[in-house]
Short mmCIF file of C-alpha atoms in Angstrom, two decimals:
data_model
loop_
_atom_site.label_atom_id
_atom_site.label_comp_id
_atom_site.label_asym_id
_atom_site.label_seq_id
_atom_site.Cartn_x
_atom_site.Cartn_y
_atom_site.Cartn_z
CA UNK A 19 35.04 59.24 49.71
CA UNK A 20 38.53 60.77 49.42
CA UNK A 21 40.01 60.82 45.55
CA UNK A 22 43.66 60.05 46.59
CA UNK A 23 44.07 56.45 45.53
CA UNK A 24 46.74 55.37 48.28
CA UNK A 25 46.88 57.28 52.01
CA UNK A 26 50.21 55.93 53.87
CA UNK A 27 51.20 56.95 57.72
CA UNK A 28 52.45 55.77 61.39
CA UNK A 29 49.55 55.30 64.07
CA UNK A 30 49.49 54.59 67.64
CA UNK A 31 47.19 51.67 68.25
CA UNK A 32 45.06 53.34 70.88
CA UNK A 33 44.70 55.88 68.32
CA UNK A 34 43.68 53.28 65.42
CA UNK A 35 41.40 51.37 67.41
CA UNK A 36 39.49 55.23 67.94
CA UNK A 37 38.70 55.36 64.25
CA UNK A 38 35.67 56.92 64.00
CA UNK A 39 33.76 54.95 60.87
CA UNK A 40 32.76 51.69 60.55
CA UNK A 41 35.44 48.59 60.32
CA UNK A 42 34.51 45.43 59.32
CA UNK A 43 35.85 42.30 58.12
CA UNK A 44 35.31 41.32 54.24
CA UNK A 45 33.56 37.77 53.84
CA UNK A 46 36.15 36.68 51.99
CA UNK A 47 38.64 36.99 54.19
CA UNK A 48 39.93 33.81 55.73
CA UNK A 49 39.34 32.96 59.72
CA UNK A 50 41.04 33.69 62.42
CA UNK A 51 43.54 31.41 63.50
CA UNK A 52 46.35 32.29 65.88
CA UNK A 53 46.85 30.22 68.87
CA UNK A 54 48.37 30.18 72.38
CA UNK A 55 51.23 29.57 71.14
CA UNK A 56 51.11 32.96 68.92
CA UNK A 57 50.21 35.16 71.53
CA UNK A 58 52.97 34.11 74.39
CA UNK A 59 55.40 34.83 71.32
CA UNK A 60 53.88 38.41 71.05
CA UNK A 61 53.25 39.01 74.27
CA UNK A 62 57.39 37.26 74.66
CA UNK A 63 58.29 40.20 72.50
CA UNK A 64 56.47 42.55 74.93
CA UNK A 65 58.47 41.61 77.44
CA UNK A 66 61.50 42.08 75.63
CA UNK A 67 61.11 45.46 74.55
CA UNK A 68 59.20 46.73 77.44
CA UNK A 69 61.08 45.18 80.70
CA UNK A 70 64.68 45.15 81.82
CA UNK A 71 65.65 42.88 84.17
CA UNK A 72 62.17 41.64 85.11
CA UNK A 73 61.30 45.85 85.56
CA UNK A 74 58.53 47.41 83.74
CA UNK A 75 60.85 50.46 81.26
CA UNK A 76 58.42 53.99 81.39
CA UNK A 77 61.46 54.92 78.42
CA UNK A 78 60.84 51.77 76.33
CA UNK A 79 60.55 53.32 72.80
CA UNK A 80 57.30 52.96 70.26
CA UNK A 81 57.22 48.90 69.54
CA UNK A 82 56.28 48.40 66.17
CA UNK A 83 53.33 45.98 64.99
CA UNK A 84 53.93 46.04 61.24
CA UNK A 85 51.92 47.35 58.75
CA UNK A 86 47.53 47.05 58.49
CA UNK A 87 45.86 47.24 55.51
CA UNK A 88 42.49 48.76 54.93
CA UNK A 89 40.14 49.18 52.04
CA UNK A 90 38.13 52.66 51.65
CA UNK A 91 34.51 51.98 50.45
CA UNK A 92 32.57 54.41 48.66
CA UNK A 93 30.49 55.67 51.95
CA UNK A 94 33.84 55.89 53.32
CA UNK A 95 33.47 52.60 55.30
CA UNK A 96 36.58 50.25 56.10
CA UNK A 97 37.45 47.12 55.19
CA UNK A 98 40.65 45.10 57.06
CA UNK A 99 42.45 43.80 54.05
CA UNK A 100 45.61 42.38 55.74
CA UNK A 101 46.22 42.52 59.88
CA UNK A 102 43.13 40.95 60.76
CA UNK A 103 45.17 38.00 63.33
CA UNK A 104 46.97 41.22 65.07
CA UNK A 105 44.26 43.40 65.12
CA UNK A 106 42.22 40.67 66.53
CA UNK A 107 44.50 39.01 69.20
CA UNK A 108 45.14 43.11 70.51
CA UNK A 109 41.66 43.37 70.79
CA UNK A 110 41.41 40.17 72.79
CA UNK A 111 44.24 41.49 75.05
CA UNK A 112 43.10 44.73 75.58
CA UNK A 113 39.51 42.90 76.77
CA UNK A 114 40.60 40.52 78.87
CA UNK A 115 43.01 42.56 80.46
CA UNK A 116 42.08 45.84 80.42
CA UNK A 117 40.17 47.01 83.47
CA UNK A 118 39.46 50.52 82.17
CA UNK A 119 38.02 51.85 78.91
CA UNK A 120 38.58 48.64 77.27
CA UNK A 121 38.21 49.43 73.30
CA UNK A 122 35.36 47.08 72.08
CA UNK A 123 32.87 48.94 74.81
CA UNK A 124 33.98 52.96 73.12
CA UNK A 125 30.93 51.06 70.32
CA UNK A 126 33.82 51.99 67.71
CA UNK A 127 34.07 48.61 66.06
CA UNK A 128 31.33 46.54 64.99
CA UNK A 129 33.93 43.53 63.93
CA UNK A 130 31.86 40.52 63.22
CA UNK A 131 33.46 37.36 63.00
CA UNK A 132 30.94 35.02 60.45
CA UNK A 133 33.35 31.54 60.42
CA UNK A 134 33.03 28.65 63.07
CA UNK A 135 36.85 28.81 63.05
CA UNK A 136 36.88 31.98 64.09
CA UNK A 137 34.44 32.02 66.62
CA UNK A 138 36.67 29.22 67.89
CA UNK A 139 39.61 30.31 68.37
CA UNK A 140 38.07 33.57 69.52
CA UNK A 141 37.00 31.80 72.30
CA UNK A 142 39.57 29.34 73.17
CA UNK A 143 41.98 32.32 73.53
CA UNK A 144 40.11 34.70 75.41
CA UNK A 145 39.94 32.10 77.94
CA UNK A 146 43.64 31.28 77.65
CA UNK A 147 44.46 34.85 77.79
CA UNK A 148 42.38 35.52 80.82
CA UNK A 149 43.91 32.87 82.39
CA UNK A 150 47.41 33.68 81.99
CA UNK A 151 49.34 35.41 83.90
CA UNK A 152 51.92 37.50 82.33
CA UNK A 153 54.49 40.35 83.63
CA UNK A 154 53.05 42.52 80.64
CA UNK A 155 49.38 42.52 82.15
CA UNK A 156 49.30 44.93 84.74
CA UNK A 157 50.95 47.18 82.48
CA UNK A 158 49.11 46.85 79.17
CA UNK A 159 47.34 50.51 78.72
CA UNK A 160 51.25 51.92 78.73
CA UNK A 161 52.20 49.07 76.63
CA UNK A 162 49.55 49.95 74.24
CA UNK A 163 50.19 53.51 74.11
CA UNK A 164 53.22 52.61 72.82
CA UNK A 165 52.54 50.32 69.80
CA UNK A 166 52.82 51.44 66.27
CA UNK A 167 51.46 50.08 63.31
CA UNK A 168 52.26 51.56 59.79
CA UNK A 169 48.40 52.16 58.42
CA UNK A 170 47.45 51.99 55.17
CA UNK A 171 44.00 53.25 53.58
CA UNK A 172 43.62 52.72 49.50
CA UNK A 173 39.93 53.37 47.55
CA UNK A 174 41.08 51.11 44.61
CA UNK A 175 40.11 47.21 45.16
CA UNK A 176 42.97 46.24 43.03
CA UNK A 177 45.78 47.79 45.11
CA UNK A 178 44.42 46.48 47.95
CA UNK A 179 44.72 43.27 47.05
CA UNK A 180 48.06 44.09 45.04
CA UNK A 181 49.38 44.68 48.42
CA UNK A 182 47.80 41.75 49.82
CA UNK A 183 49.18 39.31 48.14
CA UNK A 184 52.62 39.80 48.62
CA UNK A 185 51.88 40.39 52.06
CA UNK A 186 52.20 37.91 54.67
CA UNK A 187 49.78 38.06 58.80
CA UNK A 188 53.16 38.43 61.21
CA UNK A 189 54.19 35.09 61.70
CA UNK A 190 51.14 33.42 59.64
CA UNK A 191 52.18 32.25 55.95
CA UNK A 192 49.44 32.47 54.06
CA UNK A 193 49.14 29.52 51.42
CA UNK A 194 47.83 29.88 47.82
CA UNK A 195 44.14 28.40 49.26
CA UNK A 196 44.00 31.35 51.04
CA UNK A 197 44.83 33.57 48.13
CA UNK A 198 42.59 31.34 45.72
CA UNK A 199 39.60 32.73 48.34
CA UNK A 200 40.14 36.58 48.16
CA UNK A 201 40.83 36.36 44.54
CA UNK A 202 37.47 34.49 43.22
CA UNK A 203 35.27 36.04 45.83
CA UNK A 204 36.38 39.35 44.92
CA UNK A 205 35.20 38.47 41.31
CA UNK A 206 31.85 38.53 43.29
CA UNK A 207 31.87 41.83 44.05
CA UNK A 208 28.22 43.41 45.67
CA UNK A 209 26.90 40.11 45.55
CA UNK A 210 27.33 39.65 49.20
CA UNK A 211 25.24 36.83 49.95
CA UNK A 212 27.12 34.85 47.52
CA UNK A 213 30.58 36.32 49.11
CA UNK A 214 28.96 34.68 52.36
CA UNK A 215 27.64 31.40 50.96
CA UNK A 216 30.91 30.46 49.25
CA UNK A 217 33.27 31.99 52.23
CA UNK A 218 31.68 30.20 55.29
CA UNK A 219 31.32 26.35 52.68
CA UNK A 220 35.21 27.20 51.89
CA UNK A 221 35.91 27.50 55.67
CA UNK A 222 33.80 24.31 56.35
CA UNK A 223 35.55 22.71 53.87
CA UNK A 224 38.67 23.94 54.44
CA UNK A 225 39.07 22.39 58.14
CA UNK A 226 42.79 21.25 59.30
CA UNK A 227 44.49 22.97 55.69
CA UNK A 228 42.00 20.34 53.82
CA UNK A 229 42.04 22.08 50.39
CA UNK A 230 46.27 22.75 50.64
CA UNK A 231 46.05 19.08 50.27
CA UNK A 232 43.60 19.30 47.57
CA UNK A 233 44.64 21.57 45.51
CA UNK A 234 48.40 20.64 45.79
CA UNK A 235 48.27 16.70 45.16
CA UNK A 236 44.73 16.41 43.51
CA UNK A 237 43.82 18.94 41.31
CA UNK A 238 47.09 20.77 40.28
CA UNK A 239 48.44 17.20 40.00
CA UNK A 240 45.23 16.12 38.00
CA UNK A 241 45.24 19.19 35.18
CA UNK A 242 49.30 20.18 35.08
CA UNK A 243 50.97 16.20 34.93
CA UNK A 244 50.04 15.89 31.33
CA UNK A 245 51.94 14.00 28.64
CA UNK A 246 55.52 13.87 29.37
CA UNK A 247 56.65 16.98 30.67
CA UNK A 248 56.37 17.03 34.60
CA UNK A 249 57.13 18.74 37.51
CA UNK A 250 56.05 18.99 41.37
CA UNK A 251 53.96 22.13 42.32
CA UNK A 252 54.78 25.02 43.75
CA UNK A 253 52.75 28.09 44.81
CA UNK A 254 52.89 30.63 42.32
CA UNK A 255 52.58 27.57 39.80
CA UNK A 256 48.95 26.66 42.00
CA UNK A 257 47.91 30.64 41.62
CA UNK A 258 48.66 30.83 37.95
CA UNK A 259 46.78 27.53 37.16
CA UNK A 260 43.58 28.41 39.47
CA UNK A 261 43.63 32.42 39.40
CA UNK A 262 45.53 33.25 36.00
CA UNK A 263 44.07 30.72 34.65
CA UNK A 264 40.95 30.39 35.18
CA UNK A 265 37.98 32.30 32.74
CA UNK A 266 35.68 35.75 33.42
CA UNK A 267 32.79 35.50 31.89
CA UNK A 268 29.80 38.45 31.49
CA UNK A 269 27.42 36.78 33.56
CA UNK A 270 29.39 35.53 36.55
CA UNK A 271 25.46 33.40 38.37
CA UNK A 272 25.98 31.43 34.81
CA UNK A 273 29.01 28.63 34.71
CA UNK A 274 29.56 27.12 31.50
CA UNK A 275 29.16 22.98 30.99
CA UNK A 276 31.52 20.57 28.95
CA UNK A 277 31.03 17.11 27.90
CA UNK A 278 31.70 14.38 30.97
CA UNK A 279 30.49 11.81 32.53
CA UNK A 280 28.13 14.21 34.77
CA UNK A 281 26.21 15.88 32.42
CA UNK A 282 24.94 13.24 29.45
CA UNK A 283 21.83 13.01 28.61
CA UNK A 284 22.31 9.48 27.51
CA UNK A 285 24.64 6.76 28.26
CA UNK A 286 22.73 3.82 25.45
CA UNK A 287 20.80 3.24 22.76
CA UNK A 288 18.80 0.20 21.60
CA UNK A 289 18.24 -0.91 18.22
CA UNK A 290 15.00 -2.64 16.50
CA UNK A 291 13.43 -3.64 13.24
CA UNK A 292 10.10 -1.58 14.22
CA UNK A 293 11.00 1.61 16.57
CA UNK A 294 14.46 1.29 14.93
CA UNK A 295 17.18 3.31 17.05
CA UNK A 296 15.43 4.26 20.12
CA UNK A 297 18.00 6.78 23.00
CA UNK A 298 17.36 6.11 26.25
CA UNK A 299 17.96 8.79 28.69
CA UNK A 300 20.12 9.43 31.63
CA UNK A 301 17.61 9.91 34.92
CA UNK A 302 17.99 13.49 34.81
CA UNK A 303 18.74 15.68 38.72
CA UNK A 304 16.97 18.69 39.08
CA UNK A 305 18.21 19.59 42.60
CA UNK A 306 22.13 17.98 42.04
CA UNK A 307 24.83 17.34 45.05
CA UNK A 308 28.10 18.45 45.28
CA UNK A 309 29.31 15.19 44.04
CA UNK A 310 27.40 15.29 40.88
CA UNK A 311 27.92 18.90 39.43
CA UNK A 312 28.75 18.29 36.09
CA UNK A 313 32.09 19.32 35.33
CA UNK A 314 35.58 17.50 34.22
CA UNK A 315 38.68 17.69 36.36
CA UNK A 316 41.00 18.99 33.57
CA UNK A 317 38.28 21.83 32.16
CA UNK A 318 38.22 25.49 31.88
CA UNK A 319 37.35 26.87 35.19
CA UNK A 320 35.43 29.74 35.42
CA UNK A 321 35.71 32.69 37.83
CA UNK A 322 33.49 33.29 41.35
CA UNK A 323 30.78 31.28 41.40
CA UNK A 324 32.20 28.36 38.90
CA UNK A 325 35.60 28.04 40.82
CA UNK A 326 33.74 27.71 44.42
CA UNK A 327 31.08 25.16 42.81
CA UNK A 328 34.69 23.02 41.10
CA UNK A 329 36.22 23.03 44.35
CA UNK A 330 32.49 21.49 46.28
CA UNK A 331 33.00 18.90 43.88
CA UNK A 332 36.02 17.74 44.14
CA UNK A 333 36.21 18.04 48.33
CA UNK A 334 33.09 16.31 47.82
CA UNK A 335 34.90 12.84 46.10
CA UNK A 336 37.52 13.26 47.91
CA UNK A 337 35.34 12.87 51.23
CA UNK A 338 33.05 9.99 49.18
CA UNK A 339 35.66 7.72 48.26
CA UNK A 340 38.52 8.49 51.41
CA UNK A 341 36.40 9.76 54.31
CA UNK A 342 33.29 8.72 54.01
CA UNK A 343 34.22 5.27 52.36
CA UNK A 344 31.21 5.08 50.43
CA UNK A 345 32.19 1.62 48.49
CA UNK A 346 33.06 -0.51 50.85
CA UNK A 347 34.94 -3.41 48.33
CA UNK A 348 37.42 -0.56 47.40
CA UNK A 349 37.75 0.68 50.93
CA UNK A 350 38.89 -2.37 52.08
CA UNK A 351 41.60 -2.50 49.16
CA UNK A 352 42.75 0.90 49.78
CA UNK A 353 43.06 0.44 53.92
CA UNK A 354 44.56 -2.91 53.45
CA UNK A 355 47.01 -2.78 50.12
CA UNK A 356 48.44 0.99 50.98
CA UNK A 357 48.50 0.07 54.79
CA UNK A 358 52.32 2.02 55.36
CA UNK A 359 53.02 2.03 51.66
CA UNK A 360 55.38 5.09 50.82
CA UNK A 361 53.08 8.66 51.20
CA UNK A 362 54.62 9.01 47.19
CA UNK A 363 52.10 6.19 46.34
CA UNK A 364 49.53 6.96 48.57
CA UNK A 365 49.12 9.88 47.16
CA UNK A 366 49.52 9.56 43.77
CA UNK A 367 46.94 6.38 43.85
CA UNK A 368 44.47 8.78 45.50
CA UNK A 369 44.93 11.18 42.35
CA UNK A 370 44.54 8.45 40.11
CA UNK A 371 41.64 6.93 42.01
CA UNK A 372 39.83 10.43 41.90
CA UNK A 373 40.64 11.21 38.60
CA UNK A 374 38.87 7.48 37.08
CA UNK A 375 35.98 8.31 39.51
CA UNK A 376 35.56 11.45 37.53
CA UNK A 377 35.61 9.65 34.09
CA UNK A 378 33.64 6.60 34.64
CA UNK A 379 31.94 7.22 38.10
CA UNK A 380 31.97 3.93 40.58
CA UNK A 381 32.18 2.13 37.71
CA UNK A 382 34.37 -1.34 38.33
CA UNK A 383 36.16 1.42 40.62
CA UNK A 384 37.61 -1.43 42.98
CA UNK A 385 38.77 -3.14 39.94
CA UNK A 386 40.50 0.15 38.70
CA UNK A 387 42.13 0.28 42.25
CA UNK A 388 43.48 -3.44 41.92
CA UNK A 389 45.29 -2.41 38.39
CA UNK A 390 46.21 0.20 39.59
CA UNK A 391 47.99 -1.27 42.19
CA UNK A 392 49.12 -3.90 40.22
CA UNK A 393 51.16 -1.00 38.44
CA UNK A 394 51.91 0.68 41.15
CA UNK A 395 53.49 -2.50 42.63
CA UNK A 396 55.65 -3.38 40.18
CA UNK A 397 57.83 -0.42 41.39
CA UNK A 398 57.59 -1.21 44.90
CA UNK A 399 58.67 -4.71 44.27
CA UNK A 400 61.61 -3.16 42.01
CA UNK A 401 62.78 -0.29 44.36
CA UNK A 402 64.30 -0.33 47.84
CA UNK A 403 63.10 3.18 48.23
CA UNK A 404 60.34 5.74 46.32
CA UNK A 405 61.58 9.13 46.53
CA UNK A 406 58.76 12.30 44.90
CA UNK A 407 60.40 11.21 40.85
CA UNK A 408 59.28 7.77 40.77
CA UNK A 409 55.78 8.69 40.59
CA UNK A 410 56.67 11.33 37.78
CA UNK A 411 58.83 8.04 36.23
CA UNK A 412 55.81 6.16 36.68
CA UNK A 413 53.99 8.62 33.91
CA UNK A 414 56.72 9.87 31.56
CA UNK A 415 58.58 6.62 30.86
CA UNK A 416 55.61 5.15 28.87
CA UNK A 417 54.23 6.03 25.83
CA UNK A 418 51.51 7.44 27.56
CA UNK A 419 50.54 8.89 30.47
CA UNK A 420 48.54 7.07 32.99
CA UNK A 421 46.02 10.24 33.71
CA UNK A 422 46.00 10.68 29.95
CA UNK A 423 44.56 7.43 28.42
CA UNK A 424 42.15 7.84 31.91
CA UNK A 425 40.47 10.77 30.15
CA UNK A 426 41.10 9.06 27.00
CA UNK A 427 38.99 6.27 27.23
CA UNK A 428 35.66 4.99 27.03
CA UNK A 429 35.68 1.87 28.75
CA UNK A 430 36.96 1.00 32.05
CA UNK A 431 38.50 -1.54 30.46
CA UNK A 432 40.45 -0.09 28.01
CA UNK A 433 42.43 1.08 30.99
CA UNK A 434 42.95 -1.65 32.26
CA UNK A 435 44.05 -3.02 29.18
CA UNK A 436 46.95 -0.02 28.92
CA UNK A 437 47.50 -1.07 32.71
CA UNK A 438 48.29 -4.94 32.11
CA UNK A 439 50.70 -4.03 28.94
CA UNK A 440 52.79 -1.62 30.57
CA UNK A 441 53.73 -3.16 34.17
CA UNK A 442 56.98 -4.81 34.06
CA UNK A 443 56.22 -8.46 33.89
CA UNK A 444 59.49 -9.95 35.62
CA UNK A 445 58.78 -7.51 38.97
CA UNK A 446 56.40 -10.05 41.01
CA UNK A 447 58.72 -13.08 40.25
CA UNK A 448 60.96 -11.97 43.07
CA UNK A 449 61.20 -13.85 45.82
CA UNK A 450 60.56 -12.83 48.85
CA UNK A 451 64.26 -13.22 50.41
CA UNK A 452 65.07 -10.84 47.50
CA UNK A 453 62.85 -8.06 48.94
CA UNK A 454 64.73 -7.04 51.88
CA UNK A 455 64.42 -7.76 56.01
CA UNK A 456 61.54 -8.78 57.14
CA UNK A 457 60.81 -5.45 58.64
CA UNK A 458 61.35 -3.34 55.45
CA UNK A 459 58.95 -1.50 53.16
CA UNK A 460 58.87 -4.03 50.62
CA UNK A 461 58.37 -6.89 52.73
CA UNK A 462 55.63 -5.33 54.14
CA UNK A 463 53.60 -4.61 50.73
CA UNK A 464 54.33 -8.26 50.40
CA UNK A 465 52.42 -8.98 53.63
CA UNK A 466 49.69 -6.68 52.43
CA UNK A 467 49.44 -8.74 49.31
CA UNK A 468 48.74 -11.78 51.24
CA UNK A 469 46.55 -10.34 53.69
CA UNK A 470 43.97 -8.86 51.53
CA UNK A 471 43.91 -12.10 48.48
CA UNK A 472 43.37 -14.24 51.44
CA UNK A 473 46.92 -16.14 50.47
CA UNK A 474 48.81 -16.21 53.83
CA UNK A 475 46.79 -19.36 55.34
CA UNK A 476 47.92 -21.28 51.90
CA UNK A 477 51.52 -20.36 52.64
CA UNK A 478 51.59 -18.37 49.92
CA UNK A 479 55.01 -15.81 50.16
CA UNK A 480 55.67 -14.90 46.96
CA UNK A 481 53.56 -12.24 44.11
CA UNK A 482 54.41 -14.16 41.06
CA UNK A 483 50.71 -15.00 40.83
CA UNK A 484 49.56 -11.50 41.75
CA UNK A 485 47.84 -11.05 37.74
CA UNK A 486 46.11 -14.44 38.44
CA UNK A 487 44.45 -13.29 42.15
CA UNK A 488 43.47 -9.76 40.65
CA UNK A 489 41.06 -11.77 37.92
CA UNK A 490 40.13 -14.29 40.38
CA UNK A 491 39.13 -11.41 42.78
CA UNK A 492 37.49 -9.62 39.86
CA UNK A 493 35.33 -12.96 39.18
CA UNK A 494 34.56 -13.51 42.20
CA UNK A 495 33.43 -9.70 43.49
CA UNK A 496 31.27 -8.96 40.40
#
């Protein structure tokens, strides 16, 4: 292995693809995600550079394609840390258009794309390139001979990822979840089987970049929205929370647990004069599903295995509540009351529901949804428009933060009592005509409530009895 830590140089792309050592993609790499729009952008750049008045210019200067970062293993093999999107797109282009000596037929490279997302994009892009006709197609060999990379090779893994964390692939900005995935897979160095398992699961769960929403709107807010010093998330804050603030343990395979509803030995006891106190143990799951992992949303997170299992749990809970819709009464509530409601309120509603579920599971879940809506609805009725700061105002303006209250309460009823006491009592006394035009957002919210509580057919047009409606609904649906 080269003892020099970093090697930097320029290289023609055609020579780069003739590297004679093994070049691979590590499991922690995100999938190949370029689409036809990205390819067209690249091809248009080539045409603008290599053609004058639609005629190929043999004297065109070299075209710089940016930097490629490689990590050199102890055996001399190389891993692509940064540049996968461009490298892959060039290889597909070469394979589809080049009629002579395709790079992939020279048996120098054997890239393996393990993600289903990568496989789908590879197939789709190959078909697109094969079928499309552009001026550069007839000159692709000449163009490849004038493409240049800056190649950075390091044998220090820490330095490799310092570079990786500070760079983006051409045209595709890395999101926080891309950094989180690579960071925590690095913690599993030497455990390739675990890296592959968690990388595949992560990519599957991240369809449509869903994990960005999970971390932004649920996990980060759920952990950081404490007390009254509240702000919205941003990239560095997310990385600080889920990278720097995670814990490294000596035994990576063992994840520490903390007391919560999902790992309680017993939830009740009985007392009789003959036997005294008898503790009734909870059912013990020896093979637990993801939504039942014994984690709490605000607990310390362990690097590597602990982080990935933590993420899987809250992905699974979100799916149960809002995708699989496992609880029909709650689903009807959410679909009816939050149809057309402000994005900020819908996001906070989902966060609070997941936070509650994390503490009490599905115990009185629909009841909590009703009282939570009673709180949010009081602001919806009062304000003509809901902005980002409205949600923070709801949490800050009271003696206690609602999320903190949920975390501290022992019974669901204590949470309901807190909400009923802080809700603006006069908000629901407003007449319909005070809520703006018929097509306005406040009138729409009024209509959602009348539909949910089946009051429209009775000629009801106001929400002044909403608290009574909630109590009636709870009693009738026990």
